[in-house]
Amino acid sequence: MDAYKLMKELRVNYEQEAHYLPKESGLRLIESTTEDDSRISAKCRDAKVEDLWSLTSFFGYSTQTFVLAVNLLDRFLAMIRIQPKHLSCVSVSCLHMAAKVTEEECNLAPPVELIRIGQCRFTASDLCRMEKIVAEKLNFKSNAITALTFLDMYHQIALSHCTDRKEILSLEKLEAQLKACLCRISFSKAKPSVLALSLLRQEIHAVQSEDMLEIASHIQRHLKITDVELRLWSERVARCLSDYSSPECSKPNHRKLQWIVSRRTAQNLHSLRTVPELPTIPEGRWDESESEDSCEDLMSSGEESLSSSLGSDAEGPYFPLHLRRQHLHA
Amino acid sequence: MSAISASEKVDGFTRKSMRKAQKQRKSQGSSQYRTQCAPVELSPLPQLKDAPSTEQQELFTQKLQQCCMLFDFMDSVTDLKSKEIKRATLNELVDYVSTNRGVLVETTYPEITTMICTNIFRTLPPSDNPDFDPEEDEPTLEASWPHVQLVYEFLLRFLENPDFQPSIAKRHIDQKFVLQLLELFDSEDPRERDFLKTILHRIYGKFLGLRAFIRKQINNIFLRFIYETEHFNGVAELLEILGSIINGFALPLKAEHKQFLMKVLIPLHTAKALALFHAQLAYCVVQFLEKDPTLTEPVIRGLLKFWPKTCSQKEVMFLGEIEEILDVIEPTQFKKIQEPLFKQISKCVANPHFQVAERALYFWNNEYILSLIEENIDKVLPIMFGSLYRISKEHWNPTIVALVYNVLKTLMEMNCTLFDELTSSYKADRQREKKKEQERDELWKKLDELRLSSAQNNSHGLPSVQNNNNNNNNNNNSNNNDTQDKSAEAAAVTSENKDPDDSVAAIESSPCAK
């Protein structure tokens, strides 16, 4: 928790972060691709990352797993051209790899379960092979320096400087916002340190803390991040977050969700929608007396209130006044 | 029925397959007993189509009268020739009424109705099988169906004849007639009920003066069914007729009809044999709501009140009905009932019976329901979230888990921020609970230790606690001072001095806290 040590570590990470950046030219290529069957487009990658987010959430994986998975995915995609039909396999392999290094053994979902829940079309052995390929290409050993690394450190630094304000900067909220940003490929072009700092500043503005702002500036100077760069990414982050936190709902994309139900339930699903065989009998108008044939004949005095109200046409509180009068005059 | 040997029973109860095998032979019943006099032979009359037009009227009447003779079909050998004559005559009469115009003169009406009354109005025989289960068992069929069927057919053609005059017929087709007709709906024979359904439908349509009476009688039948007997075979057919009536209601709905909905149709959902008529019942309910959407709130509250608690099959039916209602619901009405409704749905998705959970989760495959949820996501998501998240980890059925993923993903796409907030607060709650559990476990461990040490103290008089702790593979090595302070408490806690060996065994066998 030593502030000095943290700053030093920060510096070290900053110097190394370039190793873990996806190739910018590769990312640009993806961004510029239009919807096509032969190449990955930005939309396709973004959709896949959202799927990864759902899976992370569902299996209870940590943010670290997700961020690492996205990092691996982007680095791989920027390096190697793959066909869109393989994107699913690549992304889930990245997730599994990330989970293996981050999560505890007992919390790790087995590959078969991942594939089943994610409604993927490939097998567990495909997954295994893909993992090896990705690991080899990226020379992946155990971890990577991501925006989350910096975010954690910034948060610690901020806390260590103002211990009485522990509640204000929520790491969880920052992590959630980071996840939201990572769903757009453009943010993968940012340097993790800068992205994290932008997020931090955004949140500091939201809570309106002067002290924190100072700390953020201090970090910026320490890492020698330029104002221009910071401003650029801060603007983009602000836009992204305003979309994320808007109360408006986006229409869920029902594209590929498979709803598998058991045979019995499937059989019963549409059993209620029977077409009626008997033609409709329209009710008579008010002046057509329906009680012509004296239903009073069989009505004895000892009947319950239900039957008496059922025979009457013009009584009851629901009966509109003007029609009631009309009936009495008829 | 032959006696069933002990070997064919399981746990003292007759195996179902055995019972079914016994009933495989189609059972027939009839209460058409012949009058006591000697068998009368029917003499065949000339064909109507061959008779000159001046004599047709007379011949028609004679044939009708001839058909008033009843035969015993339980006896399959007697009067075969006469039965055949009657059958052929009835067939002829059916044709005659269907194809010719100008046949129905005023004088024929009483003859016709007499013939019909004689043939079909009878007291239904008591069921062969006192434990008749409509869902499982084969029904008892009407033995004299060869004749009765034609009489029904004739009645139907009579009513549908273009020359049919309700004003003349109403002298004969009166309340007494209708009452007897309604009683026949309790017949076990589904073919008979099917005819009765169509016939009563036509009568309701043509006889305006009988409508209120018919509705009242149907009410009585239903109420008796719900609250007194729980037995009536014709509920589905009557509901089908009601469906076509409800469909034709004029707006605004009369108070009488609304009362019918709330006091009869909704309680009808509590019947044990709901499966037999649920489709028709749900149709009626939905028709009502399409006529008057303001009824939505009381209807849904009524269904929630009667929500099945132990019968999963019924729960699945209720869920189906709710989906049908939601398909037609107006958004303003939805807002009124969303909270109690989704509280029930959230219980259903967590139900260990996989069919109930499946059916409830499948709601999220319905586009319109999704759009309703979307508009009200801030109210709905917090209600659903907890149980969805929990069963994603805990449910035994993998299909359910996969469906939960779909639902969570859909909800997440609707509103990420809310979803994230709920996730973190859910996690925080779980952490707190876990912490409490741990603390509780620690406390119990400590108490156990103390009890053991106080037992040791009492039996061996040893003040030191260290030995005992080592024996117990316990990590909480409290120092002597602490233990001695607490031993007074422990002595108060333990009610008896246990044998130290027992205590050790007890501690070692208790599961470690997670």
PDB file of C-alpha atoms in Angstrom, chain A residues 203-308:
ATOM      1  CA  GLU A 203     -15.669   8.958 -12.508  1.00  0.00           C
ATOM      2  CA  ILE A 204     -13.867  11.651 -10.547  1.00  0.00           C
ATOM      3  CA  HIS A 205     -15.803  14.286 -12.473  1.00  0.00           C
ATOM      4  CA  ALA A 206     -18.990  12.439 -11.657  1.00  0.00           C
ATOM      5  CA  VAL A 207     -18.311  12.416  -7.924  1.00  0.00           C
ATOM      6  CA  GLN A 208     -16.840  15.920  -8.090  1.00  0.00           C
ATOM      7  CA  SER A 209     -13.825  15.399  -5.956  1.00  0.00           C
ATOM      8  CA  GLU A 210     -11.103  18.004  -6.220  1.00  0.00           C
ATOM      9  CA  ASP A 211      -8.536  15.959  -4.327  1.00  0.00           C
ATOM     10  CA  MET A 212      -8.956  13.004  -6.606  1.00  0.00           C
ATOM     11  CA  LEU A 213      -8.526  15.212  -9.618  1.00  0.00           C
ATOM     12  CA  GLU A 214      -5.193  16.284  -8.285  1.00  0.00           C
ATOM     13  CA  ILE A 215      -4.135  12.708  -7.821  1.00  0.00           C
ATOM     14  CA  ALA A 216      -5.181  11.916 -11.367  1.00  0.00           C
ATOM     15  CA  SER A 217      -3.081  14.790 -12.675  1.00  0.00           C
ATOM     16  CA  HIS A 218      -0.199  13.588 -10.572  1.00  0.00           C
ATOM     17  CA  ILE A 219      -0.429  10.157 -12.169  1.00  0.00           C
ATOM     18  CA  GLN A 220      -0.626  11.696 -15.605  1.00  0.00           C
ATOM     19  CA  ARG A 221       2.531  13.645 -15.033  1.00  0.00           C
ATOM     20  CA  HIS A 222       4.283  10.686 -13.528  1.00  0.00           C
ATOM     21  CA  LEU A 223       3.592   8.557 -16.558  1.00  0.00           C
ATOM     22  CA  LYS A 224       4.132  11.457 -18.933  1.00  0.00           C
ATOM     23  CA  ILE A 225       0.825  10.961 -20.695  1.00  0.00           C
ATOM     24  CA  THR A 226       0.160  13.834 -23.047  1.00  0.00           C
ATOM     25  CA  ASP A 227      -2.852  16.081 -22.624  1.00  0.00           C
ATOM     26  CA  VAL A 228      -3.860  15.574 -26.217  1.00  0.00           C
ATOM     27  CA  GLU A 229      -3.988  11.834 -25.935  1.00  0.00           C
ATOM     28  CA  LEU A 230      -5.804  11.953 -22.633  1.00  0.00           C
ATOM     29  CA  ARG A 231      -8.377  14.389 -23.931  1.00  0.00           C
ATOM     30  CA  LEU A 232      -9.022  12.312 -27.029  1.00  0.00           C
ATOM     31  CA  TRP A 233      -9.748   9.168 -25.134  1.00  0.00           C
ATOM     32  CA  SER A 234     -11.635  10.937 -22.376  1.00  0.00           C
ATOM     33  CA  GLU A 235     -14.095  12.269 -24.903  1.00  0.00           C
ATOM     34  CA  ARG A 236     -14.628   8.881 -26.447  1.00  0.00           C
ATOM     35  CA  VAL A 237     -15.030   7.287 -23.049  1.00  0.00           C
ATOM     36  CA  ALA A 238     -17.560   9.914 -22.036  1.00  0.00           C
ATOM     37  CA  ARG A 239     -19.658   9.203 -25.104  1.00  0.00           C
ATOM     38  CA  CYS A 240     -19.519   5.495 -24.608  1.00  0.00           C
ATOM     39  CA  LEU A 241     -20.498   5.735 -20.972  1.00  0.00           C
ATOM     40  CA  SER A 242     -23.401   8.018 -21.634  1.00  0.00           C
ATOM     41  CA  ASP A 243     -24.810   5.364 -23.954  1.00  0.00           C
ATOM     42  CA  TYR A 244     -24.161   2.664 -21.401  1.00  0.00           C
ATOM     43  CA  SER A 245     -25.879   4.421 -18.529  1.00  0.00           C
ATOM     44  CA  SER A 246     -28.827   5.801 -20.399  1.00  0.00           C
ATOM     45  CA  PRO A 247     -32.128   4.554 -19.009  1.00  0.00           C
ATOM     46  CA  GLU A 248     -33.282   3.699 -22.491  1.00  0.00           C
ATOM     47  CA  CYS A 249     -33.286   0.077 -23.334  1.00  0.00           C
ATOM     48  CA  SER A 250     -31.822  -1.336 -26.425  1.00  0.00           C
ATOM     49  CA  LYS A 251     -33.979  -3.842 -28.148  1.00  0.00           C
ATOM     50  CA  PRO A 252     -32.399  -7.192 -27.419  1.00  0.00           C
ATOM     51  CA  ASN A 253     -31.065  -8.874 -30.459  1.00  0.00           C
ATOM     52  CA  HIS A 254     -32.796 -12.183 -30.719  1.00  0.00           C
ATOM     53  CA  ARG A 255     -30.659 -13.281 -33.588  1.00  0.00           C
ATOM     54  CA  LYS A 256     -29.145 -16.497 -32.570  1.00  0.00           C
ATOM     55  CA  LEU A 257     -30.490 -17.512 -29.193  1.00  0.00           C
ATOM     56  CA  GLN A 258     -31.740 -21.045 -29.312  1.00  0.00           C
ATOM     57  CA  TRP A 259     -34.653 -21.879 -27.088  1.00  0.00           C
ATOM     58  CA  ILE A 260     -34.458 -25.575 -26.485  1.00  0.00           C
ATOM     59  CA  VAL A 261     -37.247 -27.072 -24.468  1.00  0.00           C
ATOM     60  CA  SER A 262     -38.160 -30.613 -23.599  1.00  0.00           C
ATOM     61  CA  ARG A 263     -40.457 -32.541 -25.909  1.00  0.00           C
ATOM     62  CA  ARG A 264     -43.387 -32.480 -23.522  1.00  0.00           C
ATOM     63  CA  THR A 265     -43.266 -28.751 -23.072  1.00  0.00           C
ATOM     64  CA  ALA A 266     -42.913 -28.226 -26.802  1.00  0.00           C
ATOM     65  CA  GLN A 267     -46.018 -30.325 -27.400  1.00  0.00           C
ATOM     66  CA  ASN A 268     -48.040 -28.292 -24.975  1.00  0.00           C
ATOM     67  CA  LEU A 269     -46.859 -24.940 -26.170  1.00  0.00           C
ATOM     68  CA  HIS A 270     -49.424 -24.285 -28.788  1.00  0.00           C
ATOM     69  CA  SER A 271     -52.194 -26.521 -27.609  1.00  0.00           C
ATOM     70  CA  LEU A 272     -54.263 -23.607 -26.426  1.00  0.00           C
ATOM     71  CA  ARG A 273     -54.433 -21.945 -29.776  1.00  0.00           C
ATOM     72  CA  THR A 274     -57.361 -23.915 -31.056  1.00  0.00           C
ATOM     73  CA  VAL A 275     -59.594 -22.417 -33.667  1.00  0.00           C
ATOM     74  CA  PRO A 276     -63.108 -22.346 -32.284  1.00  0.00           C
ATOM     75  CA  GLU A 277     -65.526 -24.486 -34.264  1.00  0.00           C
ATOM     76  CA  LEU A 278     -68.762 -22.894 -33.232  1.00  0.00           C
ATOM     77  CA  PRO A 279     -69.661 -19.636 -34.959  1.00  0.00           C
ATOM     78  CA  THR A 280     -70.106 -16.542 -32.826  1.00  0.00           C
ATOM     79  CA  ILE A 281     -73.582 -15.733 -31.561  1.00  0.00           C
ATOM     80  CA  PRO A 282     -73.976 -11.983 -31.342  1.00  0.00           C
ATOM     81  CA  GLU A 283     -75.706 -10.662 -28.283  1.00  0.00           C
ATOM     82  CA  GLY A 284     -79.017  -8.928 -28.836  1.00  0.00           C
ATOM     83  CA  ARG A 285     -79.338  -5.170 -28.677  1.00  0.00           C
ATOM     84  CA  TRP A 286     -80.743  -3.573 -25.565  1.00  0.00           C
ATOM     85  CA  ASP A 287     -84.257  -3.116 -26.889  1.00  0.00           C
ATOM     86  CA  GLU A 288     -84.536  -6.751 -27.904  1.00  0.00           C
ATOM     87  CA  SER A 289     -86.104  -8.127 -24.832  1.00  0.00           C
ATOM     88  CA  GLU A 290     -84.299 -11.276 -23.954  1.00  0.00           C
ATOM     89  CA  SER A 291     -86.495 -12.204 -21.122  1.00  0.00           C
ATOM     90  CA  GLU A 292     -89.524 -12.685 -23.361  1.00  0.00           C
ATOM     91  CA  ASP A 293     -90.336 -16.157 -22.344  1.00  0.00           C
ATOM     92  CA  SER A 294     -90.669 -15.389 -18.685  1.00  0.00           C
ATOM     93  CA  CYS A 295     -87.681 -16.890 -17.061  1.00  0.00           C
ATOM     94  CA  GLU A 296     -89.535 -15.838 -13.974  1.00  0.00           C
ATOM     95  CA  ASP A 297     -91.534 -19.010 -14.387  1.00  0.00           C
ATOM     96  CA  LEU A 298     -88.885 -21.217 -12.942  1.00  0.00           C
ATOM     97  CA  MET A 299     -87.399 -18.681 -10.584  1.00  0.00           C
ATOM     98  CA  SER A 300     -88.502 -19.443  -7.100  1.00  0.00           C
ATOM     99  CA  SER A 301     -88.190 -16.975  -4.299  1.00  0.00           C
ATOM    100  CA  GLY A 302     -85.527 -18.888  -2.528  1.00  0.00           C
ATOM    101  CA  GLU A 303     -82.735 -18.431  -5.045  1.00  0.00           C
ATOM    102  CA  GLU A 304     -79.446 -16.800  -4.226  1.00  0.00           C
ATOM    103  CA  SER A 305     -78.548 -13.292  -5.243  1.00  0.00           C
ATOM    104  CA  LEU A 306     -76.392 -14.524  -8.089  1.00  0.00           C
ATOM    105  CA  SER A 307     -79.318 -15.904 -10.048  1.00  0.00           C
ATOM    106  CA  SER A 308     -81.452 -12.855  -9.572  1.00  0.00           C
TER     107      SER A 308
END
